[in-house]
Short mmCIF file of C-alpha atoms and ligand atoms in Angstrom, two decimals:
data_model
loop_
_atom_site.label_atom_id
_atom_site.label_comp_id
_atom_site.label_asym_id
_atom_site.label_seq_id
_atom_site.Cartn_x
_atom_site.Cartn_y
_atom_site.Cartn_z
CA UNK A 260 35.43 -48.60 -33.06
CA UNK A 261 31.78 -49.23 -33.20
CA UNK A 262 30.09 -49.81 -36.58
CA UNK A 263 28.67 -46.45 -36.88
CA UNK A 264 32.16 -45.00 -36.71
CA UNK A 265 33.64 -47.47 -38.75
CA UNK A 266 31.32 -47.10 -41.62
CA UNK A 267 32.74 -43.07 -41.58
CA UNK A 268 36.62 -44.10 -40.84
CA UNK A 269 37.56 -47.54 -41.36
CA UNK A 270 39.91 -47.81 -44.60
CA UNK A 271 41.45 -44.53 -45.00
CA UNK A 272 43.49 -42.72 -42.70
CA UNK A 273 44.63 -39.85 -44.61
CA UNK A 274 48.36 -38.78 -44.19
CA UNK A 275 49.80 -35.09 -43.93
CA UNK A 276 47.79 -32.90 -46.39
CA UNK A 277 46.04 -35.54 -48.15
CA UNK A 278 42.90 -35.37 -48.83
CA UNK A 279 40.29 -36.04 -46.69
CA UNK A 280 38.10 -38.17 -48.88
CA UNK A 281 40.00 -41.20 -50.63
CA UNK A 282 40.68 -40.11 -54.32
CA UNK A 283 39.01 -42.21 -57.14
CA UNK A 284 42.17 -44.36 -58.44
CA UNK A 285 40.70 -44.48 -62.35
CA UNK A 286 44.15 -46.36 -63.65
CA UNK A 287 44.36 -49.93 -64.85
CA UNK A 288 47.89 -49.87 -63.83
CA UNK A 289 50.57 -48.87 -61.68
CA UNK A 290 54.34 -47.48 -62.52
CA UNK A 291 57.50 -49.46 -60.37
CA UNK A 292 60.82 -48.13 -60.61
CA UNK A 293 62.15 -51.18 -62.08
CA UNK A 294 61.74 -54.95 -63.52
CA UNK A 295 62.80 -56.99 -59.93
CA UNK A 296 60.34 -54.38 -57.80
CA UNK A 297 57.63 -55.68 -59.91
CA UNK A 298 58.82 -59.03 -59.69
CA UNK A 299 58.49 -58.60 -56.02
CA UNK A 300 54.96 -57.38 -56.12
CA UNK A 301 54.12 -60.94 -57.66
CA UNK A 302 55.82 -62.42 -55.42
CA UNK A 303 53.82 -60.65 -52.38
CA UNK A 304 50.77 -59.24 -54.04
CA UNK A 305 49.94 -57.81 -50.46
CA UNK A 306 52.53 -55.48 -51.22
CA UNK A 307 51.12 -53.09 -53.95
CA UNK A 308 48.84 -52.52 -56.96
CA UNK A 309 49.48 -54.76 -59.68
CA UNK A 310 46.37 -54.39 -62.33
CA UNK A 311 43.06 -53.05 -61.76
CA UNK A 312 41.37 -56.66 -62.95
CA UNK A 313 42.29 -57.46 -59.37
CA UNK A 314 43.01 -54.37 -56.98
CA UNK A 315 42.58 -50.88 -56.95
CA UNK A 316 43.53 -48.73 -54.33
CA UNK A 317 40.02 -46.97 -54.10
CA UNK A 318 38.40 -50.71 -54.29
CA UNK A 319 41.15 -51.48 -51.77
CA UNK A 320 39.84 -48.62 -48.92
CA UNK A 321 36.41 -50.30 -49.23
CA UNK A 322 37.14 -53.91 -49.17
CA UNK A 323 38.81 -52.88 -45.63
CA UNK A 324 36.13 -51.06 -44.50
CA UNK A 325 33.36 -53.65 -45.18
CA UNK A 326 35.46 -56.84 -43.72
CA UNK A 327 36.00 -54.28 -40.65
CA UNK A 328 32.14 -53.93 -40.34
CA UNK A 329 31.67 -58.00 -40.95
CA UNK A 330 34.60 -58.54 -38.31
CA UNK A 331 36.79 -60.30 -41.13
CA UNK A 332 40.07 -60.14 -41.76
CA UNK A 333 39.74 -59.40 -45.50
CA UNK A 334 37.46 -58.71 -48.15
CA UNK A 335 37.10 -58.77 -51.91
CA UNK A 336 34.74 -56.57 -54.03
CA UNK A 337 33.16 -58.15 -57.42
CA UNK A 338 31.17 -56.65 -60.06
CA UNK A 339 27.88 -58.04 -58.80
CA UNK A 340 26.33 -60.02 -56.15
CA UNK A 341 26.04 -62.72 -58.36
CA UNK A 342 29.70 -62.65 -59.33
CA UNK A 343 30.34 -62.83 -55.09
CA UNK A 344 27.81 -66.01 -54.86
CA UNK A 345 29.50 -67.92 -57.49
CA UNK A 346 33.07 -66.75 -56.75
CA UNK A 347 32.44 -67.59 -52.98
CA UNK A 348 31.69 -71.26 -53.80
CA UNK A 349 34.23 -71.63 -56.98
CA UNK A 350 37.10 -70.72 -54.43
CA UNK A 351 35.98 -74.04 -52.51
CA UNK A 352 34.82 -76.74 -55.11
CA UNK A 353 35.88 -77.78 -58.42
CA UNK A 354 34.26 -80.20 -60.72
CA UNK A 355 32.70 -83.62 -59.15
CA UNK A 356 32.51 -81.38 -55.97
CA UNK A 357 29.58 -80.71 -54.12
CA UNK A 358 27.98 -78.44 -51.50
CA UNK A 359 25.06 -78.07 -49.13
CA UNK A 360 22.84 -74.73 -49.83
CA UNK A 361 19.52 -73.81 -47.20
CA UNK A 362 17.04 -74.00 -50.46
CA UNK A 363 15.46 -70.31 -49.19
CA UNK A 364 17.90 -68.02 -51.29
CA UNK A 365 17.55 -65.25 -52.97
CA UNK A 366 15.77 -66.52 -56.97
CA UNK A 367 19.43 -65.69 -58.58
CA UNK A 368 21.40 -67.79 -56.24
CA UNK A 369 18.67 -70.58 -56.73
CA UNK A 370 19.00 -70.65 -60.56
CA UNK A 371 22.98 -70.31 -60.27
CA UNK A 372 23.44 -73.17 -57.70
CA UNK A 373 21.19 -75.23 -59.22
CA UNK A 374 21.52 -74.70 -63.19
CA UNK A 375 24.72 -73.31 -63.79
CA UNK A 376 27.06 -74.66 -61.60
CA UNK A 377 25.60 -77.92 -62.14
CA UNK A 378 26.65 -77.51 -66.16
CA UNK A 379 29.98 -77.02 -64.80
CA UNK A 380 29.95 -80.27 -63.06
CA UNK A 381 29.39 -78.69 -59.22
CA UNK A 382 26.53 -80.38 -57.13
CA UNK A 383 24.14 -78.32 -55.14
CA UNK A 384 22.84 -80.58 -52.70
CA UNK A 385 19.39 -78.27 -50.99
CA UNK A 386 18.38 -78.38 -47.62
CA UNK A 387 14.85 -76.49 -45.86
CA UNK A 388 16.14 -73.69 -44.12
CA UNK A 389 14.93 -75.24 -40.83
CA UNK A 390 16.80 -78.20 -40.95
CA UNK A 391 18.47 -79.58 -37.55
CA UNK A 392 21.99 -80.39 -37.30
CA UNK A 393 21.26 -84.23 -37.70
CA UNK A 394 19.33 -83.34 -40.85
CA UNK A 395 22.19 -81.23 -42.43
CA UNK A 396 25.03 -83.32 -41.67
CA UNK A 397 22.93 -86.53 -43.17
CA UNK A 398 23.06 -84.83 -46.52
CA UNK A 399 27.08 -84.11 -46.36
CA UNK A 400 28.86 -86.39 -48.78
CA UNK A 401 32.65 -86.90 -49.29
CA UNK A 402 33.06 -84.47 -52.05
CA UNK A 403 31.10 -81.66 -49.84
CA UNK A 404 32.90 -78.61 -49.48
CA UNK A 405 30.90 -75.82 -48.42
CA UNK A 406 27.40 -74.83 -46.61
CA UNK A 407 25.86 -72.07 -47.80
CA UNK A 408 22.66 -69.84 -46.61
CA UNK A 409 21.16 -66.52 -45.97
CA UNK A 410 21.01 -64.32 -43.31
CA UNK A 411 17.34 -63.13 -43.84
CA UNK A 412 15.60 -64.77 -47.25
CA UNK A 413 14.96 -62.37 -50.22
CA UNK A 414 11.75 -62.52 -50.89
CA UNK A 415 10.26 -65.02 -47.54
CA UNK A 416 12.14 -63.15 -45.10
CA UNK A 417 12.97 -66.61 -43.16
CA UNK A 418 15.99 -65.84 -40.71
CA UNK A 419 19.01 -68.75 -40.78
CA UNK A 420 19.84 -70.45 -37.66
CA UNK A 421 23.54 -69.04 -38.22
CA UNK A 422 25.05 -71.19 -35.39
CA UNK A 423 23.07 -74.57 -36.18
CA UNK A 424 24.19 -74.19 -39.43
CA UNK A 425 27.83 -73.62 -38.52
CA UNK A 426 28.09 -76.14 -35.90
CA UNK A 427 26.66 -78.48 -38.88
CA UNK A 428 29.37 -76.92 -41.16
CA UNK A 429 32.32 -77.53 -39.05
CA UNK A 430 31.46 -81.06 -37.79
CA UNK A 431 31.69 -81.80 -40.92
CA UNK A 432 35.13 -80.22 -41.75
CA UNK A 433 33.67 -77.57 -44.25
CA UNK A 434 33.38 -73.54 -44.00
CA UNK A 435 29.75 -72.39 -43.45
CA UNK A 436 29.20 -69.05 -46.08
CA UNK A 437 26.59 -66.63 -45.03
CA UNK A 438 24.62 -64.39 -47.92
CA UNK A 439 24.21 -61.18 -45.51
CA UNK A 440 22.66 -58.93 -47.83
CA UNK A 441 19.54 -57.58 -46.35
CA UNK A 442 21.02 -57.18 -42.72
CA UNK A 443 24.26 -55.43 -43.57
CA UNK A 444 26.83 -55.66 -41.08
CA UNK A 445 24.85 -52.91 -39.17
CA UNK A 446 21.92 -55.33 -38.08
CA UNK A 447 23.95 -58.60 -38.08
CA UNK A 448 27.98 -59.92 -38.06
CA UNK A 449 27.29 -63.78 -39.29
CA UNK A 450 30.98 -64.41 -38.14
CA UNK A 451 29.99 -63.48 -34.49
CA UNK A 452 27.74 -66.72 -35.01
CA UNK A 453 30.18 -68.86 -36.42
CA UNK A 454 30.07 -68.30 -40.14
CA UNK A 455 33.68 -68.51 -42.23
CA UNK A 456 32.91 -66.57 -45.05
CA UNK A 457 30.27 -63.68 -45.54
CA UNK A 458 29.33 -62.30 -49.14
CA UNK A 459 26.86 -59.76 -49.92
CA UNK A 460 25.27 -58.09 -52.91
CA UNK A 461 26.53 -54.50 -52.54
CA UNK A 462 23.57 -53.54 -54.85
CA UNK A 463 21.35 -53.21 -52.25
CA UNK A 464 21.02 -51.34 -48.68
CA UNK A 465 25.15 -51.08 -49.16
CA UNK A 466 25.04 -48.85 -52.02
CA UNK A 467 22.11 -47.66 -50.75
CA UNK A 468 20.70 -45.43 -54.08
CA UNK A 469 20.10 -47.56 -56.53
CA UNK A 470 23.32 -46.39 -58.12
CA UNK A 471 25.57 -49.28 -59.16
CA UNK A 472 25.43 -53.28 -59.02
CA UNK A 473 28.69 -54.49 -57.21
CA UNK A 474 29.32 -57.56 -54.43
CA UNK A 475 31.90 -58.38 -51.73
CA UNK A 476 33.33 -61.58 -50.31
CA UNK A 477 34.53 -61.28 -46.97
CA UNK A 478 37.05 -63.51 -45.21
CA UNK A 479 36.58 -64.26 -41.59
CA UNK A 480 40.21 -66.01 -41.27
CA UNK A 481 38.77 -68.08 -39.40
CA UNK A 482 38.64 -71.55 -41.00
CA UNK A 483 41.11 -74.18 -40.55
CA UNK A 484 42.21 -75.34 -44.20
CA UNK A 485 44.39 -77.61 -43.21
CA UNK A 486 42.41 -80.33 -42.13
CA UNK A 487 42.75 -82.40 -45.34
CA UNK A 488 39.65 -80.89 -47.05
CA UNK A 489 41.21 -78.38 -49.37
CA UNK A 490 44.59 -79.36 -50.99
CA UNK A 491 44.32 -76.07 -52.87
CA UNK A 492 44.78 -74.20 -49.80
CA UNK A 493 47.65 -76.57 -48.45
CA UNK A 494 49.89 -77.95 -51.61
CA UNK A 495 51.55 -75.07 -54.02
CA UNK A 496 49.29 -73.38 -56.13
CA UNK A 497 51.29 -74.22 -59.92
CA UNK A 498 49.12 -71.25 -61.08
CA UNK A 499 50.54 -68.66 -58.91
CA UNK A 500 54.52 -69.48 -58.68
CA UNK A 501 53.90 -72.12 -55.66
CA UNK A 502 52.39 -70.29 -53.58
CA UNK A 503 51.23 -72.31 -50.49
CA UNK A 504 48.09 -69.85 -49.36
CA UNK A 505 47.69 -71.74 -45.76
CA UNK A 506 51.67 -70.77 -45.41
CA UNK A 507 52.33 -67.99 -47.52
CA UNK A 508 49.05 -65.59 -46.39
CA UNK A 509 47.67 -67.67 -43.09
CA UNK A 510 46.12 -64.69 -42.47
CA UNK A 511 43.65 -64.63 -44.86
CA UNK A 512 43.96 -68.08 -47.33
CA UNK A 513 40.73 -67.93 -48.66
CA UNK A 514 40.18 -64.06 -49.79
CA UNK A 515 43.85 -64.23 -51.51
CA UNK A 516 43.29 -66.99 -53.42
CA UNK A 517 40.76 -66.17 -54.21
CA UNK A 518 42.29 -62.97 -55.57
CA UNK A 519 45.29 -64.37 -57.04
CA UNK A 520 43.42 -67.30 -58.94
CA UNK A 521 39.66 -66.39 -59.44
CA UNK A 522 39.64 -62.87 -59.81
CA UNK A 523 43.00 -62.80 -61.89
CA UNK A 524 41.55 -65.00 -64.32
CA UNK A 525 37.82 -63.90 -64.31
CA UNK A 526 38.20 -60.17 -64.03
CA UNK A 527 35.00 -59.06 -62.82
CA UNK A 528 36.34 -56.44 -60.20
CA UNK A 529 35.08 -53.03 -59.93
CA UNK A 530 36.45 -49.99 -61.04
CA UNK A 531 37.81 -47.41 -58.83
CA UNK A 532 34.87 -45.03 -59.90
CA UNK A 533 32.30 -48.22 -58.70
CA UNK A 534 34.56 -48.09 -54.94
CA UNK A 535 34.27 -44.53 -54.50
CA UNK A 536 30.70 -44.72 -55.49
CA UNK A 537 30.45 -47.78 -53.09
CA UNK A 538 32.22 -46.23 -50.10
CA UNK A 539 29.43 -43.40 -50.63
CA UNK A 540 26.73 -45.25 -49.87
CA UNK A 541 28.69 -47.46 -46.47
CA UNK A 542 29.05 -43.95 -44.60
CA UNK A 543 25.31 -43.49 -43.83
CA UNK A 544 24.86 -46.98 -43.77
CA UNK A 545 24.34 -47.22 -40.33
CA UNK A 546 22.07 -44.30 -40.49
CA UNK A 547 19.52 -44.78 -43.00
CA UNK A 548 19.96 -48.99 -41.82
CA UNK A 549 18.17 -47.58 -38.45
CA UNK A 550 15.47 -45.63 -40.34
CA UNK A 551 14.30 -48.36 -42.19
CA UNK A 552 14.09 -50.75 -39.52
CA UNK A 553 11.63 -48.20 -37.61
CA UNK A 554 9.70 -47.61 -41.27
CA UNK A 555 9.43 -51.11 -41.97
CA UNK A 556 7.96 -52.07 -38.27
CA UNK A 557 5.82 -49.35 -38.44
CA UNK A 558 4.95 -50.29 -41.87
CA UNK A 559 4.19 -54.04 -40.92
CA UNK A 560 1.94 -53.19 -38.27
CA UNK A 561 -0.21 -50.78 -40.41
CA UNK A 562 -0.35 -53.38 -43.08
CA UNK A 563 -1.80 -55.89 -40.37
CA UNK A 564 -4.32 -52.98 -39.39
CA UNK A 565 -5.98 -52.81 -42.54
CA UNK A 566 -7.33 -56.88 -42.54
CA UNK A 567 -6.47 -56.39 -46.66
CA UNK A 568 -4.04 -59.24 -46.45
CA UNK A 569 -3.81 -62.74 -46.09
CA UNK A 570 -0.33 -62.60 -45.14
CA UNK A 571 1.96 -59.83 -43.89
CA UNK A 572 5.31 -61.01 -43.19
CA UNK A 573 7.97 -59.61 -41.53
CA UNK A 574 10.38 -60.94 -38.38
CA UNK A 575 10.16 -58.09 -36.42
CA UNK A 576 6.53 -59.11 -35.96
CA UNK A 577 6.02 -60.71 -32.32
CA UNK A 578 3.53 -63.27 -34.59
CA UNK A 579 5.78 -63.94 -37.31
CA UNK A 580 7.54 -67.36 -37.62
CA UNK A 581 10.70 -66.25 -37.25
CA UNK A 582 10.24 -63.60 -34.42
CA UNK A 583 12.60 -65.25 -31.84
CA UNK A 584 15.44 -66.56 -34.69
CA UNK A 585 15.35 -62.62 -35.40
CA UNK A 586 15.79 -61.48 -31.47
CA UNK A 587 18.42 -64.03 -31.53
CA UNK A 588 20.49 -62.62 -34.69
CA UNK A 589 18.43 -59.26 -35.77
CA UNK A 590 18.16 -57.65 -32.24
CA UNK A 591 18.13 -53.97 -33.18
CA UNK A 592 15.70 -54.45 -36.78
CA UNK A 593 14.99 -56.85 -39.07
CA UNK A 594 15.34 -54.11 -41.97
CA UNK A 595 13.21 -52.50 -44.40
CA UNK A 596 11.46 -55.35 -46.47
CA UNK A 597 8.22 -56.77 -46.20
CA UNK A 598 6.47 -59.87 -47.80
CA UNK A 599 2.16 -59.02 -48.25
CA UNK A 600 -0.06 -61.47 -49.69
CA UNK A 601 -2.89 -59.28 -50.99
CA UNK A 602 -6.64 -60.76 -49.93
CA UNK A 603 -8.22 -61.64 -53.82
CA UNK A 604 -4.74 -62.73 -55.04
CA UNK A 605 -3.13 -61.51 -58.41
CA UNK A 606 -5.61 -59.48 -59.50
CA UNK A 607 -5.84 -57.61 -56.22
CA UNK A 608 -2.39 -57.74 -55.94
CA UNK A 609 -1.63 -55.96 -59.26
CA UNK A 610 -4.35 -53.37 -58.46
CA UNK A 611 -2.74 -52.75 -55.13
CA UNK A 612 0.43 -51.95 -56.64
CA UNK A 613 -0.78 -50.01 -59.59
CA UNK A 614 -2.53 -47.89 -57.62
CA UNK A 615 0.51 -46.55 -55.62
CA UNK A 616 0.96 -43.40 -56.63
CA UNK A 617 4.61 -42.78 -54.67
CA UNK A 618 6.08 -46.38 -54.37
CA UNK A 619 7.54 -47.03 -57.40
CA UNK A 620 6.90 -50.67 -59.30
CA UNK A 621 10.51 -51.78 -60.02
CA UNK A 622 12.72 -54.34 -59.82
CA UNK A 623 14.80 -53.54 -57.21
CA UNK A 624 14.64 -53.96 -53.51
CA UNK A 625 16.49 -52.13 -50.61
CA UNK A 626 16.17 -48.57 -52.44
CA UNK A 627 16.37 -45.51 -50.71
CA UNK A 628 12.86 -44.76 -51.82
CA UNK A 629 9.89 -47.39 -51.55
CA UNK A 630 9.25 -49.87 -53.91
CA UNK A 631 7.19 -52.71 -54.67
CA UNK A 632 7.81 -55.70 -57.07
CA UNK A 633 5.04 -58.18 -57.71
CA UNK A 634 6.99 -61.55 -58.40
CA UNK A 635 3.94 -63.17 -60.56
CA UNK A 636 3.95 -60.53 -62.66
CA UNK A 637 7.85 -60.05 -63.25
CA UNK A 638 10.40 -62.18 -61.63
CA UNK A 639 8.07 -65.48 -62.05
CA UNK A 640 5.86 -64.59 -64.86
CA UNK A 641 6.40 -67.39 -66.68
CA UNK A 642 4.46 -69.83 -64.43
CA UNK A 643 1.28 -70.78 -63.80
CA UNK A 644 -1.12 -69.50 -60.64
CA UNK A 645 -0.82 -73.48 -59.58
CA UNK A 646 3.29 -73.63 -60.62
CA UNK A 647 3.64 -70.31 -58.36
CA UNK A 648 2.36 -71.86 -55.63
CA UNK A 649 4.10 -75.12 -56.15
CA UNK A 650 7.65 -73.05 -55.26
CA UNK A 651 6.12 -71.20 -52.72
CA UNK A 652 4.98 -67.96 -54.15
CA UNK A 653 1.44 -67.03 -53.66
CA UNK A 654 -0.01 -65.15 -56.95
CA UNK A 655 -1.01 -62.44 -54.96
CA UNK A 656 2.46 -62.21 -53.08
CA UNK A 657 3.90 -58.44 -53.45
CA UNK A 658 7.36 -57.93 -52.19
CA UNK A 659 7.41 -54.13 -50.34
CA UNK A 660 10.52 -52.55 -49.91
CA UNK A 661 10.15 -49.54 -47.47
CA UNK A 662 11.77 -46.43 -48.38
CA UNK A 663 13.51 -43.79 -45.92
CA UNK A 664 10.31 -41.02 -46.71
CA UNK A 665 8.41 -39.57 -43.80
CA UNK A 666 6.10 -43.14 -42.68
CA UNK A 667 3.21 -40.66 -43.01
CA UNK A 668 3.78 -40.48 -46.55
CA UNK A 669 3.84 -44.27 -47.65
CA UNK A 670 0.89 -44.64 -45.34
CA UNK A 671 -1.57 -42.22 -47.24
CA UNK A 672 0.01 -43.44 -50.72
CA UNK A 673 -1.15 -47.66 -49.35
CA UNK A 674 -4.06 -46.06 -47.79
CA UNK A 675 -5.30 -44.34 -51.31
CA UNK A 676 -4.29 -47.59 -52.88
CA UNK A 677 -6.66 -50.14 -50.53
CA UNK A 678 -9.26 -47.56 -51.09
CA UNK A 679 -9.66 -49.24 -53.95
CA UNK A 680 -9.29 -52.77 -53.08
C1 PLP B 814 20.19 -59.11 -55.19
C2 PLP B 814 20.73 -60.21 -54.41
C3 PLP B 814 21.79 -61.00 -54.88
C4 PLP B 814 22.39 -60.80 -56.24
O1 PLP B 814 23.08 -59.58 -56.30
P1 PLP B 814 23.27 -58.70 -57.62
O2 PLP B 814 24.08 -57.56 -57.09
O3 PLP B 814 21.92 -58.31 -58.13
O4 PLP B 814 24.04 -59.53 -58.59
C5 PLP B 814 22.28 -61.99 -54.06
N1 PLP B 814 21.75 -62.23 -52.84
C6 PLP B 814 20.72 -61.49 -52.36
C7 PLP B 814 20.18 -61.79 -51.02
C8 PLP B 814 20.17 -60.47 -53.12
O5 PLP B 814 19.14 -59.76 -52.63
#
């Protein structure tokens, strides 16, 4: 199936009579017959439902649909993006480990890789997103264990050299993980390029409505763990009743242990109400993904009309930076956001946005309507003009999120807005 057909049928195949639209499973448990037939199910938890802190049979329809869409073998939901970054790189390195990270990541990501899971004794070791191979592998140590890095930046919109990085990745004997949240599956498949692992913050064009925050891990089964790397993968897991997950699920080692060890002991899965919510938002994915490509280039070019910004930024620009990195891995749209550096800086900037009378000022990005965040003013108001610009944010940066209205609609409401500027 294509991915417009999958996002409508992959996960459920309803049986005789059922219904048509997978049921929302709202049950922390499930009933067995007897004592050994749950026995069995930890033995094999492939087998069945055990305890919604780690599946779900709604969760279950939509972790198959989305590693369908990636091309993966399996996936894993989580109750946020953030809970999918950290879990994603906690499956791979323990204390006194380390990994690589391209240092253009989304703000949240940043502050986790390099504050938090350095107080838990985890080394992010940050690389510019245009490094060359040579330049990546020179910063792998021993104790490396993962390289990490995002499909298209949120906020910079800077598009990863998926295959240099995963060429750099596996010469080293590590898996390369790819953040693919503001592409979707629709727009790119990291795993086509080489990536091992693919997560995503679900919050975003996923879910589609602003509804729920949710994440997914996806599991290309790909990766060799074997190698020598990753005794966790190779010797028996104590944890988990020896369980060897490079024998015992060779299929997919990574996503089920990270199942069987992270998520049993962290718990931060989504309900069943969250996947039926979820699985929503994934069957017009493909649509409304195609509608805000077409917005957002349309929108880019209009913004470069009006000579009111220093900057516009967006890939699908044949004079933006990364216009031939996004032919290469964004071929059919480089989707709906776009970085503007207003001319007269914050001031102008906060005018600009004030005076938008339909885009709303939130903080959010990838909703179904337009909206605009000004990251001096909210995300990074803590730092100077000269500190801004010191980690790359320009004071009079806004960060515009195209919406799926008519274009002639968030035209007049920027128009009315400049007006003014
Ligand atoms: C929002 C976002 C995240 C974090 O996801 P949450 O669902 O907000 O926890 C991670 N990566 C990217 C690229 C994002 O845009």
């Amino acid at each position: 199936m294509k991915n417009e057909t999958k996002c409508l049928h992959s996960g459920y195949t309803p049986e005789n009579g059922a219904p048509r639209v997978m049921p929302i499973y709202q049950s922390t448990t499930y009933r067995f017959n007897s004592t050994d037939e749950i026995g069995d199910v930890f033995n094999d938890p492939t087998k069945a439902h055990i305890y919604t802190r780690f599946t779900n049979p709604t969760v279950d329809v939509v972790e198959k649909k989305i590693a369908d869409l990636e091309n993966g073998v399996a996936a894993m939901c989580t109750s946020s993006g953030q809970m999918a970054s950290l879990m994603s790189i906690l499956n791979l390195c323990h204390a006194g480990d380390s990994f690589i990270s391209s240092s253009s990541i989304y703000g949240g990501t940043l502050n986790l890789f390099a504050v938090t899971l350095k107080k838990l004794g985890i080394e992010c070791i940050f690389v510019d997103v245009d490094s060359s191979q040579e330049e990546i592998l020179s910063a792998v140590k021993p104790n490396t264990k993962a390289v990490f890095g995002e499909t298209l930046t949120n906020p910079s919109l800077q598009v990863l050299d998926i295959e240099r990085f995963a060429n750099a990745a596996h010469k080293a004997g590590i898996p390369l993980i790819v953040d693919n949240t503001f592409p979707t599956p629709i727009l790119c498949r990291p795993i086509e390029h080489g990536a091992d692992i693919v997560i995503h913050s679900t919050s975003k064009y996923m879910d589609g409505h602003a509804l729920q925050v949710g994440g997914v891990i996806v599991d290309s089964g790909k990766f060799d763990f074997t190698n020598g790397k990753f005794p966790d993968f190779t010797e028996p897991d104590d944890s988990y009743h020896g369980t060897i997950y490079t024998k015992d699920y060779s299929f997919a080692p990574y996503i089920i242990k990270a199942r069987m060890q992270l998520m049993r002991d962290f718990g931060a899965y989504p309900s069943g109400n969250s996947g039926f919510l979820l699985n929503l938002g994934l069957e017009t994915l493909a649509v409304r993904m195609k509608r805000y490509c077409e917005n957002a280039q349309k929108m880019a070019e209009y913004f470069v009309s009006t000579g009111k910004f220093d900057e516009v930024r967006y890939p699908g620009l044949f004079s933006d930076k990364y216009y031939n990195l996004a032919q290469k891995y964004l071929p059919n749209g480089q989707s709906g956001v776009i970085s503007l550096t207003v001319k007269g800086g914050k001031k102008a900037a906060v005018k600009f946005m004030d005076g938008l009378k339909m885009a709303s000022n939130e903080v959010h990005v990838a909703d179904i309507r337009t909206c605009v965040l000004h990251p001096a003013s909210a995300t990074h108001r803590q730092l100077t003009d000269e500190q801004l610009i010191a980690c790359g944010i320009n004071p009079g940066l806004v960060r515009f999120s195209v919406g799926l209205e008519n274009i002639d609609d968030i035209i007049e409401d920027v128009e009315n807005s400049l007006k003014n500027i």
